[in-house]
């Protein structure tokens, strides 16, 4: 057996820093031989020395300091003391020292390691991602008949979750049953539930949960979070209602879960219940609620949550996380000005706040502002991340800034050391496609070093709609049908491209594919906030609204006035082989036009009309609303699923390029 003592035993006592040496008893600090001491007194001194060595290890901030304390451990013959060596290995793990270069050598010197020392080494390997090594240590531990403890299994379960190995996790689960004694160990069972949930085996996690004779908040919350991540808010809600005592973590899981699963109204409802129950909130809760407000896009909720944030002491001035979320919310609610105000008052700004503001400028078509902010953050030393580049490239894409986009894309790796991901290639394909460079966009999609996803091919398909290129559209659509076989939007878009080209046989072929797959088109839906703060929804072709008669009259009047200044309905916006009269009837009842008519009836002229739409706005609605802004002198803001359009005096912020 190779001993380490020769490396450290010659270190003189004056090499030990004062902050450590003061913890050692006087006789250790002295180089003289101590006098005879009775056994019981020596035992007490040894226990005291153990505590002092542990305390000294806790104070270590570098490898050199650890080695100096290790030298004292060896000089005082504690090389077999599992209690002290367990702390030594934990400190080495905390400092991310490779296990095989030090901790494993220390461990190998111990003739009879106890469960705590074995677990410290297992945990260290697990935290460094060396799962095979941790399992080997566990196997050797069992060969020596050393029984594991709760922490042994929790470390192994966490490691299985990190490397996504459910088979290994099940084997270790089996060990807890074979060894026995862990059936009622709540700590082990909670770690097991966490592993199954993380690996997507909710059924297994639920079975472990159901078999628990006793549960705590962690048991409930782990499973609730699992259902939330799986998008099963119904099961999450059922568990939450059964939870005997609901703390902030459980409430927050539900609030953020509804927000993440596109159920913003439910998220706000839960948050209000949480406030009424007097449950404390933190940054995570508030970010979830702010995200829900952003999805609704209503100024009423934006101002409401801003007041709550201020009252709870999380002002964007002081809280960078909440401030960044507010920037995103105001941007998505159509008020990039308020977003910029929140950005400006932040005392501390980081890459997330800059990225949120850049994305806000991008979605509103303020490309130059986005680029200026990007260069500002780089100048002051804040390194952009992958999200930042998505925002900047999106800004270039929405403003036809092809060369600037190319330069920024190339600088990602060359200047900032960030390898472009598939989302960045998607932005570049979108940039080239919007600019009409369809062949170049197709070539980039086919030659990119990563496997293109639906975003890449979807961007190319959308560009083919703009530039009426059914041949490239067919290539993009074929890839999309493989990647997203049930995404109805891709079929509709290809059908529209064929219809624009007059290829009605191909239109029928696509519609047949949709019927065979049982796909149904989601109706166009628009909503806006009334002057009383109520959200009104409008569906394409829906004439059931109580004020439809008034809305119809408004639209007819607008149509007559627009025709007088040269407006003509864009029949290509209807992908049906029907008469022109029928196309006109369909166009005039598009959901954004219905919402616009109601807004003109309900909202005072001093306030902008803000409309949100679930799908992309068609060309006819774009030109129609552009004309309405001219003849009514109203400011109209429309958010579709791609970007914001600010209409004023007959012009749109997108420059008719979207």
C-alpha atoms as one frame of an Amber mdcrd trajectory, in Angstrom:
protein
   0.000   0.000   0.000   1.390   3.387  -1.015   1.222   6.017   1.705   0.823
   9.749   1.091   2.477  10.767   4.351   5.926  11.287   2.768   4.503  14.142
   0.684   3.325  16.148   3.631   5.112  15.050   6.821   8.077  17.369   6.184
   5.951  20.527   5.937   7.114  22.735   8.845   4.542  24.020  11.307   5.159
  27.643  10.305   3.787  26.865   6.816   0.293  26.455   8.271  -1.650  29.733
   7.923  -2.503  31.454  11.187  -6.214  31.116  10.610  -5.769  27.318  10.672
  -3.023  26.920  13.218  -5.039  28.744  15.857  -7.566  25.881  15.746  -4.893
  23.343  16.735  -4.073  22.649  20.400  -0.847  24.076  21.802   0.948  20.745
  21.931   0.452  20.286  18.131   1.807  23.766  17.436   4.932  22.929  19.383
   7.692  20.715  17.980   8.576  19.334  21.420   7.590  15.798  22.519   4.555
  15.909  24.853   4.784  14.308  28.271   2.941  11.094  29.260  -0.846  11.565
  29.199  -3.419   9.041  30.579  -5.520   7.129  28.041  -8.852   8.783  28.903
  -7.291  12.206  28.618  -5.717  11.263  25.291  -9.142  10.162  24.018 -10.643
  13.498  24.982  -7.770  15.327  23.339  -8.157  13.208  20.217 -11.852  14.071
  19.988 -11.025  17.726  20.459  -8.357  17.507  17.794 -10.835  15.875  15.388
 -13.222  18.782  15.852 -10.464  21.317  15.363  -9.235  19.619  12.184 -12.809
  19.577  10.848 -13.126  23.270  11.662  -9.821  23.996   9.923 -10.918  22.081
   6.814 -14.120  24.108   6.705 -12.007  27.262   6.518  -9.965  26.076   3.526
 -10.292  28.137   0.353  -7.507  26.600  -1.764  -5.874  23.282  -2.527  -2.650
  24.399  -0.805  -4.494  25.028   2.446  -6.173  21.629   2.223  -2.799  19.952
   1.723  -1.371  21.719   4.750  -4.223  20.530   6.961  -3.869  17.055   5.407
  -0.229  17.086   6.479  -1.297  17.609  10.096  -3.852  14.791   9.725  -1.051
  12.429   8.675   1.440  13.622  11.327  -1.096  13.018  14.086  -2.039   9.580
  12.715  -5.586  10.380  11.624  -5.071   8.711   8.229  -7.555   5.993   9.259
 -10.081   8.367  10.824 -13.158   8.137   8.581 -14.805  11.081  10.322 -12.015
  13.529   9.434 -11.282  12.052   5.993 -14.973  12.238   5.022 -14.804  15.993
   5.602 -11.538  16.169   3.630 -13.120  14.458   0.594 -16.202  16.680   0.827
 -14.033  19.803   0.809 -12.084  18.481  -2.192 -15.423  17.824  -3.947 -16.667
  21.305  -3.127 -13.551  22.789  -4.727 -14.086  20.588  -7.804 -10.697  18.870
  -7.448 -10.737  15.768  -9.743 -11.569  12.777  -7.590  -8.930  10.415  -9.007
  -6.061  12.856  -8.453  -6.525  13.272  -4.718  -9.723  12.056  -3.041  -9.464
   8.507  -4.398  -5.824   8.274  -3.220  -6.868   9.369   0.268  -9.718   6.849
   0.246  -7.435   3.986  -0.830  -5.276   4.462   2.293  -8.182   3.572   4.576
  -8.314  -0.101   5.544 -11.896  -0.129   6.804 -13.860   2.744   5.254 -17.243
   3.356   6.843 -20.491   4.156   4.927 -20.021   7.910   5.299 -16.543   7.877
   3.779 -17.682   5.637   0.904 -20.680   7.888   0.294 -18.473  11.002   0.228
 -16.428   9.462  -2.596 -19.560   8.250  -4.427 -21.122  11.706  -4.151 -17.926
  13.349  -5.432 -17.845  11.135  -8.514 -21.549  11.750  -9.122 -21.188  15.528
  -8.943 -18.354  15.342 -11.472 -20.481  13.274 -13.844 -18.425  10.100 -13.351
 -21.338   7.767 -12.729 -19.521   4.542 -13.665 -16.838   5.300 -11.099 -19.450
   6.026  -8.429 -21.204   2.719  -9.153 -17.841   0.903  -8.950 -17.221   2.409
  -5.500 -20.697   1.300  -4.451 -20.015  -2.240  -5.712 -16.716  -2.433  -3.806
 -18.493  -1.100  -0.748 -21.048  -3.922  -0.926 -18.332  -6.539  -1.477 -16.797
  -5.461   1.826 -20.232  -5.795   3.470 -20.411  -2.071   4.188 -24.084  -1.136
   4.363 -25.125   1.984   2.425 -26.890   4.911   4.080 -29.641   7.217   2.828
 -27.151   9.668   1.343 -25.546   6.868  -0.685 -28.730   6.194  -2.627 -29.757
   9.831  -2.965 -26.382  10.627  -4.577 -26.704   7.691  -6.982 -30.300   8.592
  -7.919 -29.265  12.178  -8.663 -26.431  10.894 -10.835 -28.817   8.709 -12.833
 -30.976  11.769 -13.431 -27.985  13.765 -14.672 -26.892  11.125 -17.214 -30.478
  10.157 -18.165 -29.979   6.487 -17.301 -33.286   5.119 -16.046 -32.128   1.494
 -16.322 -29.311   2.117 -13.858 -31.740   4.022 -11.673 -34.086   1.037 -11.595
 -31.218  -1.264 -10.618 -30.300   1.012  -7.720 -33.992   1.206  -6.821 -33.888
  -2.584  -6.641 -30.900  -2.369  -4.283 -32.930  -0.330  -1.799 -35.474  -3.165
  -1.752 -32.946  -6.042  -1.614 -30.897  -4.538   1.189 -34.037  -3.602   3.101
 -34.587  -0.920   5.663 -35.197   1.851   3.129 -38.896   1.248   2.481 -39.803
   3.888   5.057 -36.861   6.211   4.392 -38.550   9.375   3.139 -35.255  10.955
   2.081 -34.441   8.036  -0.238 -37.991   7.818  -1.597 -38.100  11.541  -2.387
 -34.796  11.216  -4.270 -36.282   8.271  -6.159 -39.403  10.256  -7.100 -37.189
  13.137  -8.240 -35.150  10.811 -10.467 -38.189   9.207 -12.127 -39.823  12.607
 -12.674 -36.675  14.094 -14.171 -36.275  11.152 -16.557 -39.894  11.437 -17.692
 -41.196   8.269 -15.992 -44.041   9.962 -14.176 -45.936   6.700 -13.734 -43.042
   5.177 -11.784 -42.684   8.328  -9.692 -46.411   8.310  -8.936 -46.262   4.638
  -7.898 -43.440   5.379  -5.439 -45.454   8.338  -4.146 -48.654   6.303  -3.735
 -46.803   3.588  -1.792 -45.293   6.039   0.703 -46.732   5.460   4.182 -45.866
   9.059   5.045 -45.244  12.062   2.787 -43.789  15.508   3.265 -43.950  18.699
   1.211 -41.006  17.560  -0.911 -42.844  14.358  -1.908 -45.914  16.298  -3.056
 -44.007  19.099  -4.742 -41.675  16.809  -6.695 -44.654  15.046  -8.278 -46.575
  18.271  -8.897 -43.545  19.694 -10.704 -43.327  16.505 -12.741 -46.909  16.835
 -13.956 -46.311  20.526 -14.686 -43.284  19.733 -16.860 -45.288  17.071 -18.686
 -48.044  19.613 -19.370 -50.591  17.652 -17.335 -51.978  20.563 -15.329 -55.141
  18.623 -14.488 -53.187  15.993 -12.527 -50.985  18.693 -11.017 -54.093  20.565
  -9.865 -55.620  17.437  -8.328 -52.445  16.741  -6.342 -52.214  20.371  -5.273
 -55.795  20.352  -3.966 -55.018  17.215  -1.889 -51.805  18.691  -0.452 -52.483
  19.150   3.298 -50.205  22.154   3.774 -49.317  24.330   0.798 -46.114  26.348
   0.962 -44.648  28.941  -1.396 -42.838  26.319  -3.490 -46.053  24.376  -4.202
 -48.018  27.529  -5.039 -45.202  28.760  -7.279 -45.063  25.405  -9.096 -48.730
  25.799 -10.022 -48.467  29.467 -11.031 -45.411  28.932 -13.231 -46.847  25.650
 -14.532 -49.977  27.309 -15.880 -47.863  30.089 -17.384 -45.464  27.641 -19.043
 -48.345  25.592 -20.443 -50.039  28.579 -22.123 -52.784  28.949 -19.517 -52.196
  32.547 -18.417 -55.655  33.160 -16.948 -55.335  30.146 -14.646 -51.854  31.330
 -13.622 -53.244  34.728 -12.614 -56.134  33.107 -10.776 -53.752  30.928  -8.728
 -51.512  33.898  -7.989 -54.450  35.917  -6.668 -55.460  32.961  -4.483 -51.873
  32.754  -3.265 -51.915  36.437  -2.271 -55.281  36.046  -0.545 -53.913  33.102
   1.469 -51.097  35.333   2.684 -48.408  33.058   1.214 -45.043  34.714   0.735
 -43.848  35.224  -2.857 -40.351  35.369  -4.287 -38.686  36.226  -7.588 -39.591
  32.871  -9.157 -43.286  33.330  -8.400 -43.325  36.867  -9.767 -41.495  35.894
 -12.946 -44.143  33.216 -13.573 -46.994  35.698 -13.117 -45.261  38.298 -15.274
 -44.892  35.661 -18.004 -48.658  35.002 -17.814 -49.367  38.733 -18.181 -47.051
  38.836 -21.193 -49.028  36.031 -22.847 -52.309  37.909 -22.378 -50.752  41.061
 -23.804 -53.171  43.293 -21.867 -52.089  46.621 -20.372 -54.502  46.141 -17.467
 -52.635  43.102 -16.184 -49.233  44.597 -16.983 -49.892  47.616 -14.770 -51.492
  45.435 -12.089 -48.473  43.159 -11.710 -46.084  46.128 -11.875 -47.819  47.637
  -8.813 -47.631  44.312  -6.958 -43.935  43.977  -7.774 -43.272  47.449  -6.383
 -45.308  46.826  -3.215 -43.511  43.542  -2.518 -40.108  45.197  -2.759 -39.010
  43.639  -6.058 -38.741  46.864  -8.050 -36.786  46.519 -11.326 -34.524  49.231
  -9.946 -33.089  46.704  -7.487 -34.110  43.242  -8.758 -32.509  42.382 -12.080
 -34.440  39.095 -12.520 -37.864  40.690 -12.114 -36.736  43.718 -14.110 -35.768
  41.526 -17.064 -39.151  39.772 -16.907 -40.971  43.129 -16.863 -39.056  44.234
 -19.960 -40.240  41.104 -21.759 -43.808  41.585 -20.524 -44.133  45.214 -21.614
 -42.607  44.351 -24.981 -45.171  41.589 -25.537 -47.986  43.863 -24.350 -47.166
  46.250 -27.183 -45.489  48.967 -25.125 -41.814  48.920 -26.007 -41.582  52.412
 -24.494 -42.551  51.107 -21.038 -40.148  48.197 -21.534 -37.316  50.634 -22.185
 -38.291  52.701 -19.116 -38.023  49.566 -16.951 -34.650  48.831 -18.552 -33.308
  52.334 -17.960 -34.161  52.468 -14.238 -32.365  49.202 -13.468 -29.326  49.930
 -11.308 -27.822  46.577 -12.242 -28.054  45.244 -15.780 -26.828  41.836 -16.892
 -26.883  39.757 -20.049 -30.504  38.747 -19.395 -31.800  42.306 -19.086 -29.915
  43.369 -22.221 -31.132  40.297 -24.107 -34.757  40.961 -23.072 -34.578  44.560
 -24.278 -32.892  43.590 -27.549 -35.621  40.989 -28.175 -38.241  43.625 -27.364
 -36.822  46.034 -29.915 -36.590  43.195 -32.441 -40.231  42.085 -32.167 -41.366
  45.689 -32.627 -39.207  46.234 -35.693 -36.702  48.619 -34.075 -33.669  46.945
 -35.583 -31.283  49.882 -35.242 -32.140  50.282 -31.547 -31.528  46.547 -31.019
 -28.133  46.712 -32.743 -27.147  49.842 -30.836 -27.970  48.155 -27.529 -26.033
  45.060 -28.593 -22.905  47.098 -29.312 -23.376  48.978 -26.013 -23.409  45.801
 -23.926 -20.307  44.494 -25.675 -18.534  47.819 -25.147 -19.160  47.834 -21.389
 -17.915  44.259 -21.045 -21.135  42.210 -20.808 -20.608  39.102 -22.913 -23.652
  38.223 -25.055 -25.088  34.716 -24.817 -26.984  32.555 -27.278 -30.300  34.243
 -26.472 -28.785  37.657 -27.169 -27.775  36.589 -30.666 -31.242  35.210 -31.390
 -32.648  38.657 -30.562 -30.104  40.529 -32.701 -30.484  38.189 -35.687 -34.275
  38.436 -35.408 -33.988  42.234 -35.509 -31.895  42.016 -38.674 -34.347  39.525
 -40.175 -37.397  41.734 -39.609 -35.690  44.757 -41.169 -33.975  43.196 -44.204
 -30.504  43.902 -42.766 -28.845  40.972 -44.514 -25.201  42.046 -44.393 -25.385
  43.102 -40.753 -26.979  39.755 -39.943 -24.246  37.849 -41.751 -21.524  39.745
 -39.883 -23.117  39.157 -36.482 -23.653  35.462 -37.244 -19.982  35.066 -38.210
 -18.822  36.970 -35.115 -20.554  34.538 -32.758 -17.753  31.983 -32.860 -14.901
  34.126 -34.160 -15.239  36.930 -31.605 -17.315  35.554 -28.726 -16.559  31.818
 -28.814 -20.226  30.818 -29.084 -21.014  28.011 -31.516 -24.218  28.789 -33.424
 -27.090  26.514 -32.460 -29.972  25.337 -34.586 -32.029  28.387 -33.520 -29.352
  30.719 -34.857 -29.340  28.887 -38.192 -33.123  29.212 -38.171 -32.728  32.976
 -37.788 -30.279  33.078 -40.681 -32.571  31.041 -42.951 -35.393  33.401 -41.971
 -33.186  36.437 -42.674 -32.201  35.183 -46.125 -35.714  33.998 -46.929 -37.380
  37.285 -45.977 -34.868  39.088 -48.185 -35.827  36.880 -51.135 -32.584  34.848
 -51.169 -34.470  31.561 -51.255 -31.784  29.499 -52.996 -29.149  30.660 -50.509
 -31.526  29.965 -47.619 -32.193  26.445 -48.922 -28.470  25.788 -49.345 -27.785
  26.919 -45.768 -30.519  24.625 -44.444 -29.128  21.650 -46.377 -25.454  22.215
 -45.490 -25.584  23.449 -41.889 -23.458  21.318 -39.515 -26.437  20.603 -37.238
 -29.582  18.667 -38.033 -32.143  21.312 -39.107 -35.319  21.345 -37.036 -38.856
  22.506 -37.733 -37.884  26.113 -37.083 -35.364  26.078 -39.945 -37.685  24.501
 -42.503 -40.650  26.514 -41.216 -38.771  29.765 -41.805 -37.994  28.683 -45.364
 -41.605  27.636 -45.992 -42.849  30.999 -44.745 -40.478  32.815 -47.099 -41.785
  30.736 -49.993 -45.277  32.046 -49.170 -44.028  35.632 -49.408 -42.179  35.096
 -52.693 -44.577  32.530 -54.238 -42.063  29.725 -54.777 -43.977  26.417 -54.674
 -40.968  24.293 -55.688 -38.743  25.201 -52.738 -41.864  25.222 -50.568 -42.424
  21.556 -51.422 -38.863  20.683 -50.308 -39.278  22.517 -47.010 -42.743  21.044
 -46.446 -41.544  17.470 -47.018 -39.027  17.895 -44.202 -41.660  19.468 -41.968
 -44.107  16.635 -42.593 -41.462  14.217 -41.268 -40.464  16.353 -38.283 -43.919
  17.648 -37.364 -46.445  15.265 -38.948 -49.400  16.676 -37.006 -48.590  20.404
 -37.183 -51.528  21.604 -39.244 -50.013  25.029 -39.895 -47.425  23.553 -42.257
 -50.116  21.901 -44.400 -52.176  25.093 -44.515 -49.165  27.185 -45.492 -48.201
  24.816 -48.316 -51.831  24.752 -49.456 -51.884  28.560 -49.532 -48.670  28.647
 -51.582 -50.130  26.224 -54.119 -53.367  28.251 -54.212 -51.449  31.484 -54.894
 -49.740  29.738 -57.806 -53.072  28.416 -59.121 -52.029  24.790 -58.576 -55.452
  23.643 -57.362 -54.755  19.931 -57.841 -51.863  20.238 -55.408 -54.132  22.147
 -53.019 -56.570  19.230 -53.103 -53.720  16.791 -52.495 -52.611  18.674 -49.358
 -56.171  18.882 -48.059 -56.572  15.151 -48.605 -53.455  14.563 -46.500 -54.991
  16.712 -43.759 -58.234  14.732 -43.845 -56.423  11.393 -43.725 -54.493  12.534
 -40.650 -57.641  13.906 -39.051 -56.167  17.412 -38.810 -58.518  20.345 -38.326
 -57.615  23.954 -38.942 -57.536  26.122 -35.847 -59.767  29.141 -36.479 -58.144
  32.546 -36.608 -58.695  34.273 -33.269 -58.042  37.855 -32.209 -58.613  39.547
 -28.893 -58.316  43.047 -27.488 -58.676  44.828 -24.188 -61.699  47.117 -23.904
 -61.724  50.485 -22.150 -63.062  48.717 -19.030 -60.168  46.239 -19.040 -62.264
  43.297 -20.268 -60.684  40.941 -22.825 -62.931  40.443 -25.888 -62.326  37.485
 -28.240 -63.251  37.336 -31.921 -63.120  34.332 -34.242 -62.932  34.456 -38.021
 -66.392  34.351 -39.572 -68.135  34.467 -36.186 -71.274  36.618 -36.306 -72.579
  35.767 -32.824 -71.155  38.792 -31.015 -73.951  40.889 -29.427 -72.671  44.006
 -31.212 -72.015  42.308 -34.546 -74.555  44.500 -36.352 -72.692  47.652 -35.318
 -69.331  46.084 -36.133 -70.536  45.040 -39.595 -71.709  48.585 -40.317 -68.330
  49.996 -39.225 -66.488  47.577 -41.527 -68.710  48.395 -44.503 -68.173  52.126
 -43.973 -64.419  51.600 -43.705 -64.378  49.452 -46.841 -66.160  52.147 -48.864
 -63.808  54.870 -47.621 -60.737  52.734 -48.320 -61.881  51.931 -51.863 -62.084
  55.670 -52.477 -58.313  55.941 -51.829 -57.416  52.912 -53.955 -57.718  49.894
 -51.638 -58.720  46.598 -53.280 -59.169  43.308 -51.366 -56.240  40.918 -51.832
 -57.928  37.776 -53.154 -54.680  35.780 -52.858 -55.167  35.849 -49.090 -57.957
  33.273 -49.517 -56.712  29.786 -50.362 -60.076  28.478 -51.571 -61.212  27.965
 -55.137 -64.404  29.996 -54.686 -65.922  33.052 -56.340 -64.474  36.506 -55.793
 -67.649  37.550 -54.000 -67.280  34.696 -51.540 -63.616  35.617 -51.031 -64.617
  39.192 -50.196 -67.145  37.921 -47.653 -64.519  35.717 -45.994 -61.929  38.505
 -45.926 -64.191  41.080 -44.273 -64.900  38.707 -41.378 -61.264  37.901 -40.532
 -60.847  38.016 -36.762 -58.505  41.032 -36.664 -60.967  43.086 -38.712 -63.781
  42.186 -36.296 -61.563  43.153 -33.365 -60.645  46.412 -35.081 -64.300  47.300
 -35.646 -65.104  46.683 -31.988 -62.073  48.720 -30.919 -63.221  51.685 -33.002
 -66.628  51.466 -31.317 -65.368  51.001 -27.762 -61.963  52.664 -27.298 -61.538
  56.428 -27.108 -59.618  58.082 -29.922 -56.883  59.212 -27.503 -55.851  55.620
 -26.841 -54.266  53.094 -29.226 -56.208  50.016 -30.292 -54.173  46.935 -29.306
 -55.062  43.670 -31.021 -53.507  40.240 -30.438 -53.827  37.421 -32.985 -53.062
  33.712 -32.641 -51.714  33.227 -36.189 -49.916  35.324 -38.766 -51.823  38.328
 -40.122 -52.669  37.952 -43.812 -51.640  40.440 -46.497 -55.154  41.769 -46.949
 -55.683  42.508 -43.252 -52.286  44.205 -43.150 -53.098  46.572 -46.013 -56.672
  47.071 -44.699 -55.530  48.100 -41.193 -52.761  50.227 -42.670 -55.406  52.154
 -44.636 -57.731  52.428 -41.619 -54.955  54.054 -39.586 -54.718  56.685 -42.310
 -58.415  57.565 -42.679 -59.229  57.417 -38.948 -55.959  58.913 -37.637 -55.898
  56.153 -35.026 -52.850  54.320 -33.694 -53.416  50.570 -34.135 -51.027  47.960
 -32.739 -51.371  44.334 -33.848 -49.371  41.454 -32.395 -49.507  38.276 -34.481
 -47.534  35.091 -33.832 -44.406  36.570 -35.426 -44.082  40.219 -34.414 -45.729
  43.550 -33.636 -47.118  45.894 -36.258 -47.526  49.564 -35.312 -49.923  51.269
 -37.746 -50.078  55.054 -37.875 -50.976  57.524 -40.656 -51.175  54.751 -43.255
 -47.770  53.252 -42.479 -46.630  50.174 -40.576 -43.478  49.820 -38.502 -42.584
  46.694 -40.481 -42.351  48.673 -43.731 -44.637  46.066 -45.330 -41.881  43.517
 -44.696 -42.969  40.812 -42.301
